[in-house]
Amino acid sequence: MSRSPRIRAWRRSPQVTVATFAILITLGTAMLMLPAASQTGTATDFTTALFTAVSAVCVTGLIIVDTPAYWSFLGEWVILVLIQIGGLGIMTLTTTLILLVRQRINLRVQLSAEAETKAWTLGDVRRAVLGIIGFSLLFEAVTAVALTLRFLAGYGYPPEQALYHGLFHAVSAFNNAGFALYSDSVMGFATDPWIILPLAFAVVSGGLGFPVWIELWRRTRTRRTGAGKRLSLHTRITLWTSGVLLAVGTVTTTALEWNKAGTLGPMSIGEKILSGFFHSVVTRTAGFNSLDTAEFQTQTLFVTDMLMFIGGGSGGTAGGIKVTTFSLLAFVVYASVRGESAVHVGHRRLARGVERQAIVVALLAIGTVFVSTLVMMTITPFTLDQLLFEVISAFATVGLSTGITADLPAAGQYLLCLLMFAGRVGPITLASALALRHTTRRFEYPEERAIVG
């Protein structure tokens, strides 16, 4: 299988991925520099246009200018198109990678897995791409309708404005981008469940990933026939870990900010829970904020850092190291503590290669965040809490900020651009390289153990 022309061609996919996103960012930057893209009718400077284009294509949501105040209708539509293309591109590339990795499994194991999970094969790439587009448009349409109706009935927006705002925020939410047409993001709707819950629905839907949704959809279709009784390991890990992290984020945020005057303090109990829940949702790399992040306590910022770093599901629009990576590392630690020679998850033995991939992805991400934070502390006057939050938000393509993004020096903003690009494209290229590269050594050296701990 590794010798087929198709596989050899797809081994170059990491380079193609980087080049494609770089070209899209270049085109977006050029469009945003047009005088017609700004409210004032003057050309936008290169740094602002580049930062906004990178943030949109990488579906992050960090901004250095106020989106509704600075960009014209054309500029907002350029941002919206970049978000949609960037989100679809990420889902398509990661889903194709999953299919490609499955195809490289030996035939006996692959047939067994397909009999159980109805997994797709490499020949279904075209169907997968069409499915991604269809699912994306469906979730975005449902969210857009809900938001449009609320803007019409609850806020008296004219129909065309309600539709535009509903569509923009639906696309931004499903793609986990976090761009908003309000200067305070969605803080003005913090206590309105008819706005907050549809946004949360779209964020979670996009963050779980297309492979999870297609498997759940197939399960509902085959339940009548008794087929597909067990979900795949990937889907089970994604659903369980996402649910646990969502609950942990809700409880910790609500508890830590319960009496804080600048955040949850003035709200009723129901409003506090709703706001805590939404903040936990958006830490999965969505970028919207219904609370003033700059007012958070240090403990809340730290919890948010951890949730942002983990991110969402593979094959979706979320960033971070992914919940599967985090969970697999936890299982590796658990097996090591028990002294087991192999890692078993959900009645399945984890491949050694997958363990190494999870460790490499996590350690490189930690190293990137550490070094970038150190550089930011050197070139800016802000505190460690603020800079660590900003760096993780950029690398995990979240988009949340304590309000310092626009005040960073140009060097700091360029560094954030690199982090957003690396955080969005890097895990894909790294996973591709690790999954598709297999080298057999012709000899091994004698074994020797080093002292650990």
Coordinates of C-alpha atoms in Angstrom, one line a residue:
M1 CA 0.0 0.0 0.0
S2 CA 2.8 2.4 0.8
R3 CA 4.2 2.0 -2.7
S4 CA 1.0 3.1 -4.6
P5 CA 1.3 6.4 -6.5
R6 CA -1.7 7.8 -4.5
I7 CA 0.0 7.2 -1.2
R8 CA 3.3 8.6 -2.4
A9 CA 1.6 11.7 -3.7
W10 CA -0.3 12.2 -0.5
R11 CA 3.0 12.0 1.5
R12 CA 3.6 15.5 0.1
S13 CA 0.3 16.7 1.6
P14 CA 2.0 18.6 4.5
Q15 CA 3.9 20.8 2.1
V16 CA 0.7 21.3 0.0
T17 CA -1.2 22.2 3.2
V18 CA 1.2 24.8 4.2
A19 CA 1.4 26.3 0.7
T20 CA -2.4 26.4 0.3
F21 CA -3.0 28.2 3.6
A22 CA -0.1 30.6 2.9
I23 CA -1.6 31.5 -0.5
L24 CA -5.1 32.0 1.0
I25 CA -3.7 34.3 3.7
T26 CA -1.8 36.3 1.0
L27 CA -5.0 36.7 -1.0
G28 CA -7.0 37.7 2.1
T29 CA -4.3 40.2 3.1
A30 CA -4.4 41.8 -0.3
M31 CA -8.2 42.0 -0.2
L32 CA -8.3 43.6 3.2
M33 CA -5.7 46.2 2.2
L34 CA -8.1 47.5 -0.4
P35 CA -9.5 51.0 0.5
A36 CA -13.1 49.7 0.0
A37 CA -12.5 47.1 2.8
S38 CA -12.3 49.8 5.6
Q39 CA -14.9 52.2 6.9
T40 CA -12.7 55.2 6.2
G41 CA -12.1 54.3 2.6
T42 CA -8.4 54.3 3.1
A43 CA -6.0 51.5 2.5
T44 CA -5.3 49.3 5.6
D45 CA -1.7 48.9 6.7
F46 CA 0.0 45.6 6.0
T47 CA 0.3 44.5 9.6
T48 CA -3.4 44.9 10.4
A49 CA -4.5 43.3 7.1
L50 CA -2.1 40.4 7.6
F51 CA -3.0 39.8 11.2
T52 CA -6.8 39.8 10.4
A53 CA -6.3 37.5 7.4
V54 CA -4.3 35.0 9.4
S55 CA -6.8 35.1 12.3
A56 CA -9.7 34.5 9.9
V57 CA -8.1 31.8 7.8
C58 CA -6.8 30.0 10.9
V59 CA -10.3 30.5 12.4
T60 CA -8.8 32.0 15.6
G61 CA -10.6 35.3 16.2
L62 CA -7.9 37.5 17.7
I63 CA -8.1 41.1 16.4
I64 CA -6.1 44.2 16.6
V65 CA -8.8 46.5 15.3
D66 CA -12.5 46.6 16.2
T67 CA -14.2 44.5 13.5
P68 CA -17.6 46.4 13.2
A69 CA -16.0 49.8 13.7
Y70 CA -13.0 49.4 11.3
W71 CA -14.1 47.1 8.5
S72 CA -16.7 48.0 5.9
F73 CA -19.4 45.7 4.6
L74 CA -16.9 44.4 2.0
G75 CA -14.2 43.9 4.6
E76 CA -16.6 41.9 6.9
W77 CA -17.6 39.7 3.9
V78 CA -13.9 39.1 3.1
I79 CA -13.4 38.0 6.7
L80 CA -16.5 35.7 6.5
V81 CA -15.3 34.0 3.3
L82 CA -11.9 33.5 4.8
I83 CA -13.4 31.9 7.9
Q84 CA -15.6 29.6 5.8
I85 CA -12.8 28.5 3.5
G86 CA -10.4 28.1 6.4
G87 CA -12.8 26.0 8.4
L88 CA -13.8 23.7 5.5
G89 CA -10.1 23.3 4.6
I90 CA -9.2 22.2 8.1
M91 CA -12.0 19.7 8.3
T92 CA -11.3 18.3 4.8
L93 CA -7.5 17.9 5.4
T94 CA -7.8 16.3 8.8
T95 CA -10.6 14.0 7.8
T96 CA -8.6 13.0 4.7
L97 CA -5.6 12.3 7.0
I98 CA -7.8 10.0 9.2
L99 CA -8.9 8.1 6.1
L100 CA -5.4 7.8 4.9
V101 CA -4.1 6.5 8.2
R102 CA -6.9 3.9 8.4
Q103 CA -6.0 2.8 4.9
R104 CA -2.4 2.0 6.0
I105 CA -3.6 -0.5 8.6
N106 CA -3.0 -4.0 7.6
L107 CA -5.9 -5.7 5.8
R108 CA -7.0 -8.1 8.5
V109 CA -7.3 -5.4 11.2
Q110 CA -8.9 -3.0 8.7
L111 CA -11.6 -5.4 7.7
S112 CA -12.3 -6.1 11.4
A113 CA -12.6 -2.4 12.2
E114 CA -14.8 -1.7 9.2
A115 CA -17.2 -4.5 10.1
E116 CA -17.6 -2.9 13.5
T117 CA -17.6 0.8 12.8
K118 CA -18.4 1.1 9.1
A119 CA -15.3 3.2 8.8
W120 CA -14.6 4.9 5.5
T121 CA -11.8 4.0 3.2
L122 CA -9.4 6.0 1.1
G123 CA -11.7 5.6 -1.9
D124 CA -14.4 7.6 0.0
V125 CA -12.4 10.9 0.1
R126 CA -14.7 12.5 -2.5
R127 CA -17.8 11.5 -0.5
A128 CA -16.1 12.7 2.7
V129 CA -15.5 16.1 1.3
L130 CA -19.1 16.4 0.1
G131 CA -20.3 15.2 3.4
I132 CA -18.1 17.8 5.2
I133 CA -19.6 20.6 3.1
G134 CA -23.2 19.3 3.6
F135 CA -22.8 19.0 7.4
S136 CA -21.2 22.4 7.7
L137 CA -23.9 24.1 5.7
L138 CA -26.6 22.3 7.7
F139 CA -25.3 23.3 11.1
E140 CA -24.6 26.8 10.0
A141 CA -28.1 27.1 8.5
V142 CA -29.8 25.9 11.7
T143 CA -27.8 28.3 13.8
A144 CA -28.4 31.2 11.4
V145 CA -32.1 30.7 11.4
A146 CA -32.3 30.6 15.2
L147 CA -30.2 33.7 15.6
T148 CA -32.0 35.6 12.9
L149 CA -35.4 34.9 14.5
R150 CA -34.1 36.1 17.8
F151 CA -32.6 39.3 16.4
L152 CA -35.9 39.9 14.7
A153 CA -38.3 39.1 17.5
G154 CA -36.2 40.1 20.5
Y155 CA -34.2 43.1 19.4
G156 CA -36.2 44.6 16.5
Y157 CA -33.5 44.3 13.9
P158 CA -34.6 45.0 10.3
P159 CA -34.9 41.7 8.4
E160 CA -31.8 42.2 6.3
Q161 CA -29.7 43.2 9.3
A162 CA -31.1 40.3 11.4
L163 CA -30.3 37.8 8.5
Y164 CA -26.8 39.2 8.1
H165 CA -25.9 39.1 11.8
G166 CA -27.4 35.7 12.1
L167 CA -25.5 34.3 9.1
F168 CA -22.2 35.9 10.1
H169 CA -22.2 34.7 13.7
A170 CA -23.4 31.2 12.7
V171 CA -20.5 30.8 10.3
S172 CA -18.1 32.2 12.8
A173 CA -19.4 30.0 15.6
F174 CA -19.5 26.7 13.7
N175 CA -16.0 27.3 12.4
N176 CA -14.8 28.2 15.9
A177 CA -13.6 31.5 14.6
G178 CA -15.0 33.9 17.2
F179 CA -15.3 37.0 15.0
A180 CA -18.3 39.1 16.0
L181 CA -20.1 42.1 14.6
Y182 CA -20.1 43.7 18.1
S183 CA -17.3 45.6 19.7
D184 CA -17.8 43.7 23.0
S185 CA -18.1 40.3 21.2
V186 CA -21.3 38.8 22.6
M187 CA -21.1 40.3 26.1
G188 CA -24.3 42.2 25.3
F189 CA -26.2 38.9 25.0
A190 CA -24.6 37.2 28.1
T191 CA -27.9 36.6 29.8
D192 CA -29.9 35.8 26.7
P193 CA -30.1 32.0 26.2
W194 CA -31.8 32.4 22.8
I195 CA -28.5 33.9 21.5
I196 CA -26.0 32.1 23.7
L197 CA -27.3 28.5 23.3
P198 CA -27.5 28.5 19.5
L199 CA -23.9 29.9 19.4
A200 CA -22.8 27.2 21.9
F201 CA -24.5 24.5 19.8
A202 CA -22.6 25.7 16.7
V203 CA -19.3 25.8 18.5
V204 CA -19.6 22.3 20.0
S205 CA -20.9 20.9 16.6
G206 CA -17.9 22.3 14.8
G207 CA -15.5 21.4 17.5
L208 CA -16.4 17.7 17.8
G209 CA -15.2 17.0 14.2
F210 CA -16.8 15.6 11.1
P211 CA -15.7 11.9 11.7
V212 CA -17.6 11.9 15.0
W213 CA -20.8 13.3 13.4
I214 CA -20.8 11.0 10.4
E215 CA -20.4 8.0 12.7
L216 CA -23.2 9.1 14.9
W217 CA -25.4 9.7 11.9
R218 CA -24.6 6.2 10.5
R219 CA -25.3 4.7 14.0
T220 CA -28.8 6.2 14.0
R221 CA -29.4 4.8 10.5
T222 CA -28.2 1.3 11.3
R223 CA -29.7 1.0 14.8
R224 CA -32.9 -0.6 13.4
T225 CA -30.9 -3.4 11.8
G226 CA -28.8 -4.0 14.8
A227 CA -25.5 -3.1 13.1
G228 CA -23.0 -0.6 14.5
K229 CA -23.6 -1.4 18.2
R230 CA -20.2 -0.1 19.2
L231 CA -18.8 3.4 18.4
S232 CA -15.2 3.6 17.3
L233 CA -12.5 4.4 19.8
H234 CA -12.0 7.8 18.4
T235 CA -15.6 8.8 18.7
R236 CA -16.0 7.4 22.3
I237 CA -12.8 9.3 23.4
T238 CA -13.9 12.5 21.8
L239 CA -17.4 12.5 23.2
W240 CA -16.5 11.5 26.7
T241 CA -13.5 13.8 27.1
S242 CA -15.3 16.7 25.5
G243 CA -18.2 16.2 28.0
V244 CA -15.9 15.9 31.0
L245 CA -13.9 19.0 30.0
L246 CA -17.1 21.0 29.3
A247 CA -18.4 20.1 32.8
V248 CA -15.1 20.9 34.5
G249 CA -14.8 24.2 32.7
T250 CA -18.4 25.2 33.6
V251 CA -18.0 24.3 37.3
T252 CA -14.6 25.9 37.8
T253 CA -15.4 29.1 35.9
T254 CA -18.8 29.5 37.7
A255 CA -17.3 28.8 41.1
L256 CA -14.2 31.0 40.8
E257 CA -16.1 34.0 39.3
W258 CA -19.3 33.6 41.4
N259 CA -18.9 36.8 43.4
K260 CA -16.5 38.7 41.1
A261 CA -18.1 42.1 40.5
G262 CA -16.6 42.4 37.0
T263 CA -17.9 39.1 35.8
L264 CA -20.6 36.9 37.3
G265 CA -21.2 38.8 40.5
P266 CA -24.2 40.9 39.4
M267 CA -26.0 38.1 37.7
S268 CA -28.7 35.8 38.9
I269 CA -28.0 32.1 39.6
G270 CA -29.3 31.0 36.2
E271 CA -27.4 33.7 34.4
K272 CA -24.2 32.7 36.2
I273 CA -24.5 29.1 35.2
L274 CA -25.3 30.1 31.6
S275 CA -22.3 32.4 31.4
G276 CA -20.0 29.8 33.0
F277 CA -21.2 27.2 30.6
F278 CA -20.7 29.4 27.6
H279 CA -17.2 30.3 28.6
S280 CA -16.4 26.7 29.0
V281 CA -17.7 26.1 25.5
V282 CA -15.7 28.9 23.9
T283 CA -12.5 27.8 25.5
R284 CA -12.7 24.8 23.0
T285 CA -11.2 27.4 20.5
A286 CA -14.3 29.4 19.7
G287 CA -13.1 32.9 20.7
F288 CA -16.5 34.5 21.6
N289 CA -16.7 36.0 25.1
S290 CA -19.8 36.8 27.0
L291 CA -17.8 37.8 30.0
D292 CA -15.0 40.4 30.3
T293 CA -11.9 38.1 30.2
A294 CA -9.7 41.0 31.4
E295 CA -11.6 40.9 34.7
F296 CA -11.0 37.2 35.4
Q297 CA -9.1 36.1 38.4
T298 CA -5.7 34.5 37.9
Q299 CA -7.1 31.1 38.8
T300 CA -9.8 31.4 36.1
L301 CA -7.2 32.5 33.5
F302 CA -5.1 29.4 34.4
V303 CA -8.0 27.0 34.1
T304 CA -8.9 28.7 30.8
D305 CA -5.3 28.3 29.6
M306 CA -5.4 24.5 30.2
L307 CA -8.8 24.1 28.4
M308 CA -7.6 26.2 25.5
F309 CA -4.4 24.2 25.2
I310 CA -6.3 20.9 25.0
G311 CA -8.8 22.2 22.4
G312 CA -11.5 20.1 20.7
G313 CA -11.9 17.1 18.5
S314 CA -9.8 16.0 15.5
G315 CA -11.3 16.5 12.0
G316 CA -13.2 19.6 13.2
T317 CA -12.7 23.3 13.3
A318 CA -11.3 23.4 16.9
G319 CA -7.6 23.8 17.6
G320 CA -5.3 22.9 20.5
I321 CA -3.5 19.5 20.8
K322 CA -7.0 17.9 20.6
V323 CA -9.0 15.9 23.2
T324 CA -7.9 12.6 21.7
T325 CA -4.2 13.5 22.2
F326 CA -4.9 14.6 25.8
S327 CA -6.9 11.4 26.6
L328 CA -4.4 9.1 25.0
L329 CA -1.6 10.6 27.0
A330 CA -3.7 10.1 30.2
F331 CA -4.1 6.4 29.3
V332 CA -0.4 6.1 28.6
V333 CA 0.4 7.5 32.1
Y334 CA -2.3 5.2 33.7
A335 CA -0.8 2.1 32.0
S336 CA 2.7 3.1 33.0
V337 CA 1.7 3.6 36.6
R338 CA 0.2 0.2 36.7
G339 CA 3.3 -1.3 35.2
E340 CA 1.5 -2.6 32.1
S341 CA 3.6 -3.1 28.9
A342 CA 0.8 -2.1 26.6
V343 CA -1.9 0.7 26.7
H344 CA -5.4 -0.6 26.5
V345 CA -8.4 1.8 25.8
G346 CA -12.0 0.6 25.5
H347 CA -11.2 -3.1 24.8
R348 CA -8.6 -2.1 22.3
R349 CA -4.8 -2.1 22.4
L350 CA -3.2 1.3 21.5
A351 CA -0.6 1.1 18.7
R352 CA 2.9 2.1 19.8
G353 CA 3.1 4.6 16.9
V354 CA 0.0 6.4 18.2
E355 CA 1.5 6.7 21.7
R356 CA 4.6 8.3 20.1
Q357 CA 2.5 10.7 18.0
A358 CA 0.6 11.9 21.0
I359 CA 3.8 12.5 23.0
V360 CA 5.5 14.3 20.2
V361 CA 2.5 16.5 19.5
A362 CA 2.1 17.5 23.1
L363 CA 5.8 18.1 23.9
L364 CA 6.3 20.2 20.7
A365 CA 3.2 22.2 21.6
I366 CA 4.4 22.8 25.2
G367 CA 7.8 23.8 23.9
T368 CA 6.3 26.2 21.4
V369 CA 4.2 27.9 24.0
F370 CA 7.1 28.1 26.5
V371 CA 9.5 29.7 24.1
S372 CA 6.9 32.1 22.6
T373 CA 5.8 33.2 26.1
L374 CA 9.5 33.9 27.0
V375 CA 10.0 35.9 23.8
M376 CA 6.8 37.9 24.5
M377 CA 7.9 38.6 28.1
T378 CA 11.2 40.0 26.7
I379 CA 9.7 42.4 24.1
T380 CA 6.5 43.5 26.0
P381 CA 5.7 45.0 29.4
F382 CA 2.7 42.8 30.2
T383 CA 2.5 40.2 32.9
L384 CA 3.0 36.5 32.6
D385 CA -0.7 35.8 33.1
Q386 CA -1.6 38.0 30.2
L387 CA 1.1 36.9 27.8
L388 CA 0.7 33.2 28.5
F389 CA -3.1 33.5 27.9
E390 CA -2.4 35.4 24.7
V391 CA 0.1 32.9 23.4
I392 CA -2.0 29.8 24.2
S393 CA -5.0 31.5 22.7
A394 CA -3.1 32.2 19.4
F395 CA -1.4 28.8 19.2
A396 CA -4.6 26.9 20.1
T397 CA -6.5 29.2 17.6
V398 CA -9.0 30.2 20.3
G399 CA -9.2 34.0 19.9
L400 CA -9.9 34.9 23.6
S401 CA -7.8 37.8 24.9
T402 CA -7.3 39.9 28.0
G403 CA -7.4 42.9 25.8
I404 CA -3.7 43.4 25.1
T405 CA -3.6 42.2 21.4
A406 CA -3.8 45.6 19.9
D407 CA -1.3 47.1 22.3
L408 CA 1.4 44.6 21.5
P409 CA 4.4 45.8 19.5
A410 CA 4.6 44.8 15.8
A411 CA 7.1 42.1 16.6
G412 CA 4.6 40.6 19.1
Q413 CA 1.8 40.7 16.6
Y414 CA 3.9 39.0 14.0
L415 CA 4.8 36.3 16.5
L416 CA 1.1 35.8 17.2
C417 CA 0.5 35.4 13.4
L418 CA 3.2 32.7 13.4
L419 CA 1.6 31.0 16.4
M420 CA -1.9 31.1 14.8
F421 CA -0.5 29.6 11.5
A422 CA 1.6 27.0 13.3
G423 CA -1.3 26.1 15.7
R424 CA -3.7 25.6 12.8
V425 CA -1.4 24.0 10.1
G426 CA 1.3 22.6 12.3
P427 CA -0.6 19.7 14.0
I428 CA -1.9 18.6 10.6
T429 CA 1.5 18.6 8.9
L430 CA 3.1 17.0 12.0
A431 CA 0.5 14.3 12.3
S432 CA 0.7 13.6 8.5
A433 CA 4.5 13.2 8.7
L434 CA 4.3 10.9 11.8
A435 CA 1.5 8.8 10.5
L436 CA 2.7 8.4 6.9
R437 CA 6.4 8.1 7.5
H438 CA 7.6 4.6 8.4
T439 CA 11.3 3.7 8.4
T440 CA 12.7 0.3 9.2
R441 CA 16.2 0.2 10.8
R442 CA 18.5 -2.5 9.4
F443 CA 20.1 -2.9 12.8
E444 CA 19.5 -2.0 16.5
Y445 CA 22.1 -1.0 19.1
P446 CA 22.3 -2.8 22.5
E447 CA 19.7 -1.7 25.0
E448 CA 20.7 0.5 27.9
R449 CA 18.5 2.2 30.5
A450 CA 18.9 5.8 31.7
I451 CA 17.9 6.9 35.2
V452 CA 14.4 8.5 35.1
G453 CA 13.1 10.7 37.9

